[in-house]
CSV table of C-alpha atoms in Angstrom, one decimal:
chain,number,residue,atom,x,y,z
A,1,UNK,CA,5.0,59.6,3.5
A,2,UNK,CA,3.7,56.9,1.3
A,3,UNK,CA,7.1,56.4,-0.4
A,4,UNK,CA,8.7,56.1,3.1
A,5,UNK,CA,6.3,53.4,4.0
A,6,UNK,CA,7.0,51.5,0.8
A,7,UNK,CA,10.7,51.7,1.4
A,8,UNK,CA,10.3,50.5,5.0
A,9,UNK,CA,8.2,47.6,3.8
A,10,UNK,CA,10.8,46.6,1.2
A,11,UNK,CA,13.5,46.8,3.8
A,12,UNK,CA,11.5,44.6,6.2
A,13,UNK,CA,10.9,42.0,3.4
A,14,UNK,CA,14.7,42.0,2.6
A,15,UNK,CA,15.5,41.5,6.3
A,16,UNK,CA,13.0,38.6,6.6
A,17,UNK,CA,14.4,37.0,3.5
A,18,UNK,CA,17.9,37.2,4.8
A,19,UNK,CA,16.8,35.8,8.2
A,20,UNK,CA,15.1,32.9,6.4
A,21,UNK,CA,18.2,32.2,4.4
A,22,UNK,CA,20.3,32.2,7.5
A,23,UNK,CA,18.1,29.6,9.1
A,24,UNK,CA,19.9,26.2,8.8
A,25,UNK,CA,18.1,23.5,7.0
A,26,UNK,CA,16.9,20.9,9.5
A,27,UNK,CA,18.6,17.5,9.6
A,28,UNK,CA,16.1,14.7,9.0
A,29,UNK,CA,16.3,11.3,10.9
A,30,UNK,CA,13.7,8.7,9.8
A,31,UNK,CA,13.6,5.6,12.1
A,32,UNK,CA,11.6,2.6,10.9
A,33,UNK,CA,11.0,-0.5,12.9
A,34,UNK,CA,10.0,-3.7,11.1
A,35,UNK,CA,6.9,-5.8,11.9
A,36,UNK,CA,6.3,-4.3,15.4
A,37,UNK,CA,3.0,-4.6,17.0
A,38,UNK,CA,0.8,-1.5,17.4
A,39,UNK,CA,0.5,-2.0,21.1
A,40,UNK,CA,4.1,-3.2,21.8
A,41,UNK,CA,5.6,0.2,23.0
A,42,UNK,CA,5.3,2.0,26.3
A,43,UNK,CA,4.0,5.1,24.6
A,44,UNK,CA,1.3,3.0,23.0
A,45,UNK,CA,0.2,1.6,26.4
A,46,UNK,CA,2.2,-1.6,26.8
A,47,UNK,CA,3.0,-2.6,30.4
A,48,UNK,CA,5.3,-5.4,29.2
A,49,UNK,CA,7.6,-3.9,26.6
A,50,UNK,CA,10.4,-1.7,27.9
A,51,UNK,CA,10.8,1.3,25.6
A,52,UNK,CA,12.0,4.2,27.7
A,53,UNK,CA,13.8,6.1,24.9
A,54,UNK,CA,10.9,6.0,22.5
A,55,UNK,CA,8.6,6.9,25.4
A,56,UNK,CA,10.7,10.0,26.0
A,57,UNK,CA,10.7,10.8,22.3
A,58,UNK,CA,6.9,10.7,22.4
A,59,UNK,CA,6.9,13.2,25.3
A,60,UNK,CA,9.3,15.5,23.4
A,61,UNK,CA,7.0,15.8,20.4
A,62,UNK,CA,3.8,14.6,18.8
A,63,UNK,CA,2.2,11.2,18.8
A,64,UNK,CA,-0.2,10.4,15.9
A,65,UNK,CA,-3.2,8.4,16.9
A,66,UNK,CA,-4.2,7.3,13.4
A,67,UNK,CA,-1.1,6.8,11.3
A,68,UNK,CA,-1.4,4.4,8.3
A,69,UNK,CA,0.9,2.7,5.9
A,70,UNK,CA,0.0,2.2,2.3
A,71,UNK,CA,0.3,-1.6,2.4
A,72,UNK,CA,0.1,-4.3,5.0
A,73,UNK,CA,3.4,-5.9,4.0
A,74,UNK,CA,6.8,-4.4,4.0
A,75,UNK,CA,8.0,-4.2,0.4
A,76,UNK,CA,5.0,-2.3,-1.0
A,77,UNK,CA,4.7,-0.2,2.2
A,78,UNK,CA,8.4,0.9,1.8
A,79,UNK,CA,7.9,1.7,-1.9
A,80,UNK,CA,5.0,4.0,-1.0
A,81,UNK,CA,7.0,5.7,1.8
A,82,UNK,CA,10.0,6.3,-0.4
A,83,UNK,CA,8.1,7.8,-3.3
A,84,UNK,CA,5.1,9.5,-1.6
A,85,UNK,CA,2.8,7.7,-4.0
A,86,UNK,CA,0.5,4.7,-3.8
A,87,UNK,CA,2.9,2.0,-4.9
A,88,UNK,CA,0.2,0.4,-7.1
A,89,UNK,CA,0.5,3.5,-9.4
A,90,UNK,CA,3.8,1.9,-10.6
A,91,UNK,CA,2.9,-1.7,-10.2
A,92,UNK,CA,4.6,-2.5,-6.8
A,93,UNK,CA,1.7,-4.3,-5.3
A,94,UNK,CA,3.3,-7.5,-4.1
A,95,UNK,CA,6.3,-8.2,-1.9
A,96,UNK,CA,9.4,-8.9,-4.0
A,97,UNK,CA,10.1,-12.2,-2.3
A,98,UNK,CA,10.8,-15.8,-3.4
A,99,UNK,CA,7.6,-17.3,-4.8
A,100,UNK,CA,6.7,-14.3,-7.0
A,101,UNK,CA,7.6,-13.8,-10.6
A,102,UNK,CA,7.5,-10.7,-12.9
A,103,UNK,CA,5.0,-10.2,-15.6
A,104,UNK,CA,7.6,-11.3,-18.1
A,105,UNK,CA,7.9,-14.7,-16.3
A,106,UNK,CA,11.3,-14.1,-14.7
A,107,UNK,CA,11.9,-14.2,-11.0
A,108,UNK,CA,14.3,-12.8,-8.3
A,109,UNK,CA,16.4,-9.9,-9.5
A,110,UNK,CA,13.9,-8.6,-12.0
A,111,UNK,CA,11.8,-7.3,-9.2
A,112,UNK,CA,12.4,-4.0,-7.5
A,113,UNK,CA,11.4,-0.3,-7.2
A,114,UNK,CA,11.0,0.8,-10.8
A,115,UNK,CA,13.9,2.9,-12.0
A,116,UNK,CA,11.6,5.7,-13.2
A,117,UNK,CA,10.5,6.4,-9.7
A,118,UNK,CA,12.4,9.0,-7.6
A,119,UNK,CA,12.8,8.5,-3.9
A,120,UNK,CA,12.7,11.0,-1.0
A,121,UNK,CA,16.5,10.6,-0.9
A,122,UNK,CA,16.7,11.8,-4.6
A,123,UNK,CA,14.8,15.0,-3.7
A,124,UNK,CA,16.7,15.7,-0.5
A,125,UNK,CA,20.0,15.0,-2.3
A,126,UNK,CA,19.1,17.6,-4.9
A,127,UNK,CA,18.4,20.0,-2.0
A,128,UNK,CA,21.9,19.7,-0.7
A,129,UNK,CA,21.5,16.9,1.8
A,130,UNK,CA,23.9,14.1,2.5
A,131,UNK,CA,21.8,11.0,2.4
A,132,UNK,CA,22.3,7.6,3.9
A,133,UNK,CA,20.4,4.3,4.5
A,134,UNK,CA,21.2,2.0,7.3
A,135,UNK,CA,19.5,-1.4,7.5
A,136,UNK,CA,16.9,-3.1,5.4
A,137,UNK,CA,16.4,-2.1,1.8
A,138,UNK,CA,14.0,-4.7,0.2
A,139,UNK,CA,13.5,-2.6,-2.9
A,140,UNK,CA,15.3,-4.9,-5.3
A,141,UNK,CA,18.3,-7.2,-5.1
A,142,UNK,CA,19.9,-6.4,-8.5
A,143,UNK,CA,22.6,-3.8,-8.7
A,144,UNK,CA,20.4,-1.4,-10.7
A,145,UNK,CA,18.0,-1.1,-7.8
A,146,UNK,CA,20.8,-0.5,-5.2
A,147,UNK,CA,20.3,2.3,-2.7
A,148,UNK,CA,23.3,4.1,-4.1
A,149,UNK,CA,21.5,4.2,-7.4
A,150,UNK,CA,18.3,5.6,-5.8
A,151,UNK,CA,19.4,8.8,-4.1
A,152,UNK,CA,21.5,7.6,-1.2
A,153,UNK,CA,25.1,8.7,-0.8
A,154,UNK,CA,25.9,6.0,1.7
A,155,UNK,CA,24.6,2.5,2.5
A,156,UNK,CA,25.2,0.0,5.3
A,157,UNK,CA,22.8,-2.9,5.5
A,158,UNK,CA,21.4,-5.7,3.4
A,159,UNK,CA,19.4,-5.7,0.1
A,160,UNK,CA,16.9,-8.4,1.0
A,161,UNK,CA,13.8,-8.5,3.3
A,162,UNK,CA,15.1,-10.4,6.3
A,163,UNK,CA,18.3,-11.8,7.8
A,164,UNK,CA,19.9,-13.0,11.0
A,165,UNK,CA,20.8,-10.6,13.7
A,166,UNK,CA,24.1,-12.4,14.2
A,167,UNK,CA,27.1,-12.9,12.0
A,168,UNK,CA,26.8,-15.1,8.9
A,169,UNK,CA,29.7,-17.4,8.0
A,170,UNK,CA,30.3,-19.3,4.8
A,171,UNK,CA,28.6,-22.4,6.2
A,172,UNK,CA,25.3,-20.6,6.9
A,173,UNK,CA,22.5,-22.2,5.0
A,174,UNK,CA,21.1,-18.8,4.1
A,175,UNK,CA,23.9,-17.4,2.0
A,176,UNK,CA,22.1,-15.4,-0.8
A,177,UNK,CA,24.0,-12.3,-1.6
A,178,UNK,CA,21.2,-10.0,-0.6
A,179,UNK,CA,21.2,-11.4,2.9
A,180,UNK,CA,24.8,-10.4,3.7
A,181,UNK,CA,25.7,-7.1,5.2
A,182,UNK,CA,27.0,-4.6,2.6
A,183,UNK,CA,28.9,-1.4,2.9
A,184,UNK,CA,28.6,1.0,0.0
A,185,UNK,CA,28.3,-0.9,-3.2
A,186,UNK,CA,29.5,-4.5,-3.4
A,187,UNK,CA,31.6,-4.5,-0.3
A,188,UNK,CA,30.0,-7.4,1.6
A,189,UNK,CA,31.2,-7.7,5.2
A,190,UNK,CA,29.8,-9.3,8.3
A,191,UNK,CA,30.1,-8.0,11.8
A,192,UNK,CA,30.4,-9.6,15.2
A,193,UNK,CA,28.1,-6.9,16.6
A,194,UNK,CA,24.4,-7.7,17.1
A,195,UNK,CA,22.8,-6.2,14.0
A,196,UNK,CA,20.5,-3.8,15.8
A,197,UNK,CA,23.5,-2.3,17.7
A,198,UNK,CA,25.6,-2.2,14.5
A,199,UNK,CA,23.0,-0.2,12.6
A,200,UNK,CA,22.9,2.4,15.4
A,201,UNK,CA,26.7,2.5,15.5
A,202,UNK,CA,26.9,3.2,11.7
A,203,UNK,CA,24.2,5.8,11.9
A,204,UNK,CA,26.1,7.6,14.7
A,205,UNK,CA,29.3,7.5,12.7
A,206,UNK,CA,27.4,9.1,9.7
A,207,UNK,CA,26.0,11.8,11.9
A,208,UNK,CA,29.5,12.6,13.3
A,209,UNK,CA,30.9,12.8,9.8
A,210,UNK,CA,28.2,15.1,8.5
A,211,UNK,CA,27.4,17.3,11.5
A,212,UNK,CA,28.3,20.4,9.7
A,213,UNK,CA,26.0,19.9,6.8
A,214,UNK,CA,22.3,19.0,6.4
A,215,UNK,CA,21.8,15.2,6.4
A,216,UNK,CA,19.0,12.7,5.9
A,217,UNK,CA,19.6,9.5,7.7
A,218,UNK,CA,17.1,6.6,7.1
A,219,UNK,CA,17.6,4.1,9.9
A,220,UNK,CA,15.6,1.1,8.7
A,221,UNK,CA,15.9,-1.5,11.4
A,222,UNK,CA,15.0,-5.1,10.6
A,223,UNK,CA,14.0,-5.4,14.3
A,224,UNK,CA,11.6,-6.9,15.3
A,225,UNK,CA,11.1,-9.0,12.1
A,226,UNK,CA,11.9,-12.7,12.3
A,227,UNK,CA,14.1,-14.6,12.9
A,228,UNK,CA,13.5,-14.2,16.6
A,229,UNK,CA,17.0,-13.7,17.8
A,230,UNK,CA,17.7,-11.7,21.0
A,231,UNK,CA,20.9,-11.2,23.0
A,232,UNK,CA,21.0,-13.4,26.1
A,233,UNK,CA,21.4,-10.5,28.5
A,234,UNK,CA,18.3,-8.9,27.1
A,235,UNK,CA,16.3,-12.1,27.4
A,236,UNK,CA,17.3,-12.3,31.0
A,237,UNK,CA,15.4,-9.1,31.7
A,238,UNK,CA,12.1,-10.7,30.9
A,239,UNK,CA,12.0,-13.9,33.1
A,240,UNK,CA,8.2,-13.9,33.3
A,241,UNK,CA,7.8,-14.3,29.6
A,242,UNK,CA,8.6,-17.3,27.4
A,243,UNK,CA,8.9,-18.3,23.7
A,244,UNK,CA,8.4,-15.8,21.0
A,245,UNK,CA,6.9,-13.2,23.3
A,246,UNK,CA,10.1,-13.2,25.4
A,247,UNK,CA,12.2,-13.0,22.3
A,248,UNK,CA,10.1,-10.1,21.1
A,249,UNK,CA,10.4,-8.2,24.4
A,250,UNK,CA,14.2,-8.6,24.4
A,251,UNK,CA,14.5,-7.6,20.7
A,252,UNK,CA,12.2,-4.5,21.3
A,253,UNK,CA,14.4,-3.5,24.3
A,254,UNK,CA,17.5,-3.7,22.0
A,255,UNK,CA,15.7,-1.7,19.4
A,256,UNK,CA,14.7,1.0,21.9
A,257,UNK,CA,18.3,1.1,23.3
A,258,UNK,CA,19.8,1.5,19.9
A,259,UNK,CA,17.4,4.4,19.1
A,260,UNK,CA,18.3,6.0,22.3
A,261,UNK,CA,22.0,5.9,21.4
A,262,UNK,CA,21.2,7.7,18.1
A,263,UNK,CA,19.1,10.3,19.8
A,264,UNK,CA,21.8,10.8,22.4
A,265,UNK,CA,24.4,11.4,19.6
A,266,UNK,CA,22.2,14.2,18.2
A,267,UNK,CA,22.1,15.8,21.7
A,268,UNK,CA,25.9,15.3,22.2
A,269,UNK,CA,26.6,17.1,19.0
A,270,UNK,CA,24.0,19.9,19.7
A,271,UNK,CA,22.0,18.8,16.7
A,272,UNK,CA,18.9,17.7,18.4
A,273,UNK,CA,17.1,21.0,18.2
A,274,UNK,CA,17.7,21.3,14.4
A,275,UNK,CA,16.8,17.7,13.6
A,276,UNK,CA,13.3,16.6,12.5
A,277,UNK,CA,12.9,13.0,13.9
A,278,UNK,CA,10.2,10.6,12.9
A,279,UNK,CA,9.7,7.1,14.2
A,280,UNK,CA,7.2,4.7,12.7
A,281,UNK,CA,6.7,1.0,11.6
A,282,UNK,CA,6.4,-0.5,8.2
A,283,UNK,CA,3.1,-2.5,8.7
A,284,UNK,CA,1.0,-4.1,11.4
A,285,UNK,CA,2.6,-6.7,13.6
A,286,UNK,CA,2.4,-10.4,12.6
A,287,UNK,CA,0.9,-11.9,15.7
A,288,UNK,CA,1.8,-15.4,14.5
A,289,UNK,CA,5.5,-15.2,13.5
A,290,UNK,CA,6.8,-12.8,16.2
A,291,UNK,CA,3.9,-12.8,18.8
A,292,UNK,CA,3.3,-9.1,18.4
A,293,UNK,CA,0.2,-7.5,19.8
A,294,UNK,CA,-1.9,-5.0,17.9
A,295,UNK,CA,-4.6,-4.3,20.6
A,296,UNK,CA,-7.2,-2.8,20.5
A,297,UNK,CA,-7.0,-3.3,16.7
A,298,UNK,CA,-8.2,-6.4,14.9
A,299,UNK,CA,-6.1,-8.0,12.2
A,300,UNK,CA,-2.5,-8.5,11.6
A,301,UNK,CA,0.3,-8.1,9.1
A,302,UNK,CA,-0.9,-8.9,5.5
A,303,UNK,CA,-4.6,-8.0,5.9
A,304,UNK,CA,-6.4,-4.7,5.7
A,305,UNK,CA,-8.0,-4.7,9.1
A,306,UNK,CA,-6.7,-1.8,11.3
A,307,UNK,CA,-4.1,-4.1,12.9
A,308,UNK,CA,-2.5,-4.7,9.5
A,309,UNK,CA,-2.2,-1.0,8.3
A,310,UNK,CA,-2.3,1.3,11.4
A,311,UNK,CA,1.1,1.9,12.9
A,312,UNK,CA,2.8,3.8,15.8
A,313,UNK,CA,4.0,7.2,14.7
A,314,UNK,CA,6.0,9.9,16.5
A,315,UNK,CA,7.4,13.2,15.3
A,316,UNK,CA,9.8,15.6,17.1
A,317,UNK,CA,11.0,18.9,15.9
A,318,UNK,CA,12.2,20.9,18.9
A,319,UNK,CA,10.9,24.4,18.9
A,320,UNK,CA,8.5,23.7,16.0
A,321,UNK,CA,6.2,20.9,17.2
A,322,UNK,CA,4.7,21.1,20.7
A,323,UNK,CA,5.9,18.7,23.3
A,324,UNK,CA,3.5,16.1,24.7
A,325,UNK,CA,1.1,16.7,21.8
A,326,UNK,CA,-1.1,14.4,19.8
A,327,UNK,CA,-2.7,14.5,16.4
A,328,UNK,CA,-6.1,12.7,15.9
A,329,UNK,CA,-6.8,12.8,12.2
A,330,UNK,CA,-5.6,10.0,9.9
A,331,UNK,CA,-2.2,10.5,8.2
A,332,UNK,CA,-0.1,8.2,6.0
A,333,UNK,CA,3.5,7.3,5.6
A,334,UNK,CA,2.9,8.7,2.1
A,335,UNK,CA,3.1,12.1,3.7
A,336,UNK,CA,6.8,11.7,4.8
A,337,UNK,CA,8.3,12.6,1.4
A,338,UNK,CA,6.4,15.9,0.9
A,339,UNK,CA,6.8,16.8,4.6
A,340,UNK,CA,10.6,16.3,4.4
A,341,UNK,CA,11.0,18.0,1.1
A,342,UNK,CA,9.1,21.1,2.3
A,343,UNK,CA,11.1,21.2,5.6
A,344,UNK,CA,14.3,21.0,3.5
A,345,UNK,CA,13.3,24.1,1.5
A,346,UNK,CA,11.9,22.3,-1.5
A,347,UNK,CA,8.5,22.5,-3.3
A,348,UNK,CA,6.6,19.2,-3.1
A,349,UNK,CA,3.6,20.8,-4.9
A,350,UNK,CA,5.8,20.7,-8.1
A,351,UNK,CA,6.3,16.9,-7.8
A,352,UNK,CA,3.9,15.1,-10.1
A,353,UNK,CA,1.4,12.5,-8.9
A,354,UNK,CA,2.2,12.7,-5.2
A,355,UNK,CA,-0.5,11.1,-3.0
A,356,UNK,CA,1.1,12.3,0.3
A,357,UNK,CA,0.8,15.8,1.7
A,358,UNK,CA,3.0,18.1,3.8
A,359,UNK,CA,1.9,17.5,7.3
A,360,UNK,CA,3.3,20.6,8.9
A,361,UNK,CA,0.3,23.0,8.3
A,362,UNK,CA,-1.9,20.4,10.0
A,363,UNK,CA,0.6,19.5,12.8
A,364,UNK,CA,1.1,23.2,13.6
A,365,UNK,CA,-2.6,24.0,13.6
A,366,UNK,CA,-2.5,26.2,10.5
A,367,UNK,CA,-4.9,23.9,8.7
A,368,UNK,CA,-7.8,22.4,10.7
A,369,UNK,CA,-9.0,20.1,7.8
A,370,UNK,CA,-8.1,16.5,7.5
A,371,UNK,CA,-4.8,15.8,5.6
A,372,UNK,CA,-6.7,13.0,3.8
A,373,UNK,CA,-10.4,12.7,3.4
A,374,UNK,CA,-9.9,9.3,1.6
A,375,UNK,CA,-7.2,6.6,1.9
A,376,UNK,CA,-7.0,3.4,-0.1
A,377,UNK,CA,-5.4,0.0,0.1
A,378,UNK,CA,-5.3,-2.9,-2.4
A,379,UNK,CA,-3.6,-6.3,-2.8
A,380,UNK,CA,-4.9,-8.4,-5.7
A,381,UNK,CA,-8.7,-8.5,-5.4
A,382,UNK,CA,-8.7,-7.5,-1.8
A,383,UNK,CA,-9.1,-3.8,-1.0
A,384,UNK,CA,-10.1,-1.2,1.5
A,385,UNK,CA,-11.1,2.4,1.5
A,386,UNK,CA,-11.4,4.9,4.3
A,387,UNK,CA,-13.6,7.9,3.7
A,388,UNK,CA,-13.7,10.3,6.6
A,389,UNK,CA,-14.4,8.0,9.6
A,390,UNK,CA,-16.0,5.1,7.6
A,391,UNK,CA,-14.0,2.2,6.3
A,392,UNK,CA,-15.1,-0.4,3.8
A,393,UNK,CA,-13.3,-3.7,3.3
A,394,UNK,CA,-13.7,-5.7,0.1
A,395,UNK,CA,-13.1,-9.4,0.0
A,396,UNK,CA,-12.9,-11.9,-2.9
A,397,UNK,CA,-15.1,-14.6,-1.3
A,398,UNK,CA,-17.7,-12.8,0.9
A,399,UNK,CA,-19.7,-9.6,1.1
A,400,UNK,CA,-18.0,-6.3,1.9
A,401,UNK,CA,-17.8,-5.1,5.5
A,402,UNK,CA,-18.3,-1.5,6.8
A,403,UNK,CA,-17.1,0.0,10.0
A,404,UNK,CA,-17.4,3.3,11.8
A,405,UNK,CA,-13.9,3.7,13.3
A,406,UNK,CA,-14.4,6.4,16.0
A,407,UNK,CA,-16.6,4.0,18.0
A,408,UNK,CA,-15.3,0.7,16.6
A,409,UNK,CA,-11.5,0.8,16.0
A,410,UNK,CA,-11.5,-3.0,16.7
A,411,UNK,CA,-13.8,-3.5,13.7
A,412,UNK,CA,-16.2,-5.8,15.4
A,413,UNK,CA,-19.5,-4.2,14.5
A,414,UNK,CA,-20.1,-4.7,10.8
A,415,UNK,CA,-22.6,-2.0,9.6
A,416,UNK,CA,-22.8,-3.0,6.0
A,417,UNK,CA,-26.3,-4.4,6.1
A,418,UNK,CA,-27.7,-1.3,7.8
A,419,UNK,CA,-26.0,1.1,5.3
A,420,UNK,CA,-26.3,-0.4,1.8
A,421,UNK,CA,-26.1,2.9,0.0
A,422,UNK,CA,-22.9,3.8,1.7
A,423,UNK,CA,-21.4,0.4,0.9
A,424,UNK,CA,-22.4,0.9,-2.7
A,425,UNK,CA,-20.9,4.4,-2.9
A,426,UNK,CA,-17.7,3.5,-1.2
A,427,UNK,CA,-17.3,0.3,-3.3
A,428,UNK,CA,-17.7,2.5,-6.5
A,429,UNK,CA,-15.1,5.0,-5.2
A,430,UNK,CA,-12.6,2.2,-4.5
A,431,UNK,CA,-13.1,0.7,-7.9
A,432,UNK,CA,-12.7,4.2,-9.6
A,433,UNK,CA,-9.4,4.6,-7.8
A,434,UNK,CA,-8.3,1.1,-9.0
A,435,UNK,CA,-8.9,2.1,-12.6
A,436,UNK,CA,-6.1,4.7,-12.2
A,437,UNK,CA,-3.5,2.1,-11.3
A,438,UNK,CA,-1.0,0.0,-13.2
A,439,UNK,CA,-1.2,-3.7,-13.4
A,440,UNK,CA,1.0,-5.5,-10.8
A,441,UNK,CA,4.5,-6.0,-12.0
A,442,UNK,CA,4.8,-9.5,-10.5
A,443,UNK,CA,2.5,-12.2,-9.3
A,444,UNK,CA,2.5,-15.3,-7.2
A,445,UNK,CA,3.8,-18.4,-9.0
A,446,UNK,CA,1.3,-21.1,-9.5
A,447,UNK,CA,3.2,-23.6,-7.4
A,448,UNK,CA,2.8,-21.3,-4.4
A,449,UNK,CA,-0.9,-20.4,-4.8
A,450,UNK,CA,-2.2,-23.4,-2.8
A,451,UNK,CA,-0.1,-22.5,0.3
A,452,UNK,CA,-1.2,-18.9,0.1
A,453,UNK,CA,-4.8,-19.8,-0.1
A,454,UNK,CA,-4.4,-22.1,2.9
A,455,UNK,CA,-2.9,-19.3,5.0
A,456,UNK,CA,-5.9,-17.1,4.1
A,457,UNK,CA,-8.4,-19.9,5.0
A,458,UNK,CA,-6.6,-20.5,8.3
A,459,UNK,CA,-6.8,-16.9,9.2
A,460,UNK,CA,-10.5,-16.7,8.5
A,461,UNK,CA,-11.1,-19.7,10.8
A,462,UNK,CA,-9.6,-17.9,13.8
């Protein structure tokens, strides 16, 4: 009798193994907006912005109430997202933009995602995925940093950090190579199509070509980053707004419409139920340059208040993640790499030095703990640490501030004076983490320092 039970158990295990092998790997679609405000989506409560497609996506899956990026500006934030590691671990602390120089004293093309760092595209490529990036790269302008050298099979977008939404011509004053649209490697070509629409079109073409194999599509919109350039027909839909706010509303509408077209393509090809879709943003909205709104959060892009580092975040995986669900504990875009690798059949626990975690056990309720007890942020001598529900902000020119986020997401009630021991302990923990990091690989050139300090002073006066 015992031998029969053993045989039956072995047979059951074999059947389960065969069933698991027969399950197709999920396609993965990562959609990233650029510089969007925390409150500037319908699913985040906006009564002004029109985002019906993203609102529907939120209802089809899970909305994360406390999603964070690893940096308050786009270059370092993307470096963390792509590697699953705090980008300061490999010296990517500053934006690789004009005004900064490398530690060796050179500027421009010397700056980019270090070549010894693997990206999520590298890992998925090794797991049999066809990988593609559409839109903004901003991980280095030089050929050696190119997306096709970093795990992506296909690329359509631009290497730099920002560009026009309309076609460049030879007379355009902004004609750096990294600003121009590029297909593949070195084939620079402009389009007459509004860029937000063009990126959706290219993503859909990729999905069509690869519908019979697992794919990873990273749709990295430059919307709604400056320049503020909307289509006239979209502007006309917001007659009660004006200036940057009207431009932002129109650009957000175009962004949402383009996302809807990609989601519709998945449905048209019967791929929507086997595609893990994530939508998020690269950092907090810059309320000055594009009039974004981060309510109820304080702060803005480039600082460590919640409005600079907390972002909208949606995840849909039909049949796996419950519809109309929410997740309350803090997560990070550092979690995307291990989550995607695990969903693709890989083993993120074998990847050295990951700071992100596979979110699925938490999302599905199999693990009731927090994905992260502690999260960190750092830029130069400014820093922040969140331990549980407490957050400490460290500044170079004034005492540290302490907030209890469950009752003060707006960070208006500084509790540092009332909790000196907690401030001391969290300050030490932040410093201990910093001791594990590399020195920044580039720094602000001296001629730009005065302007940077003035911007900081102007913000503090508000």
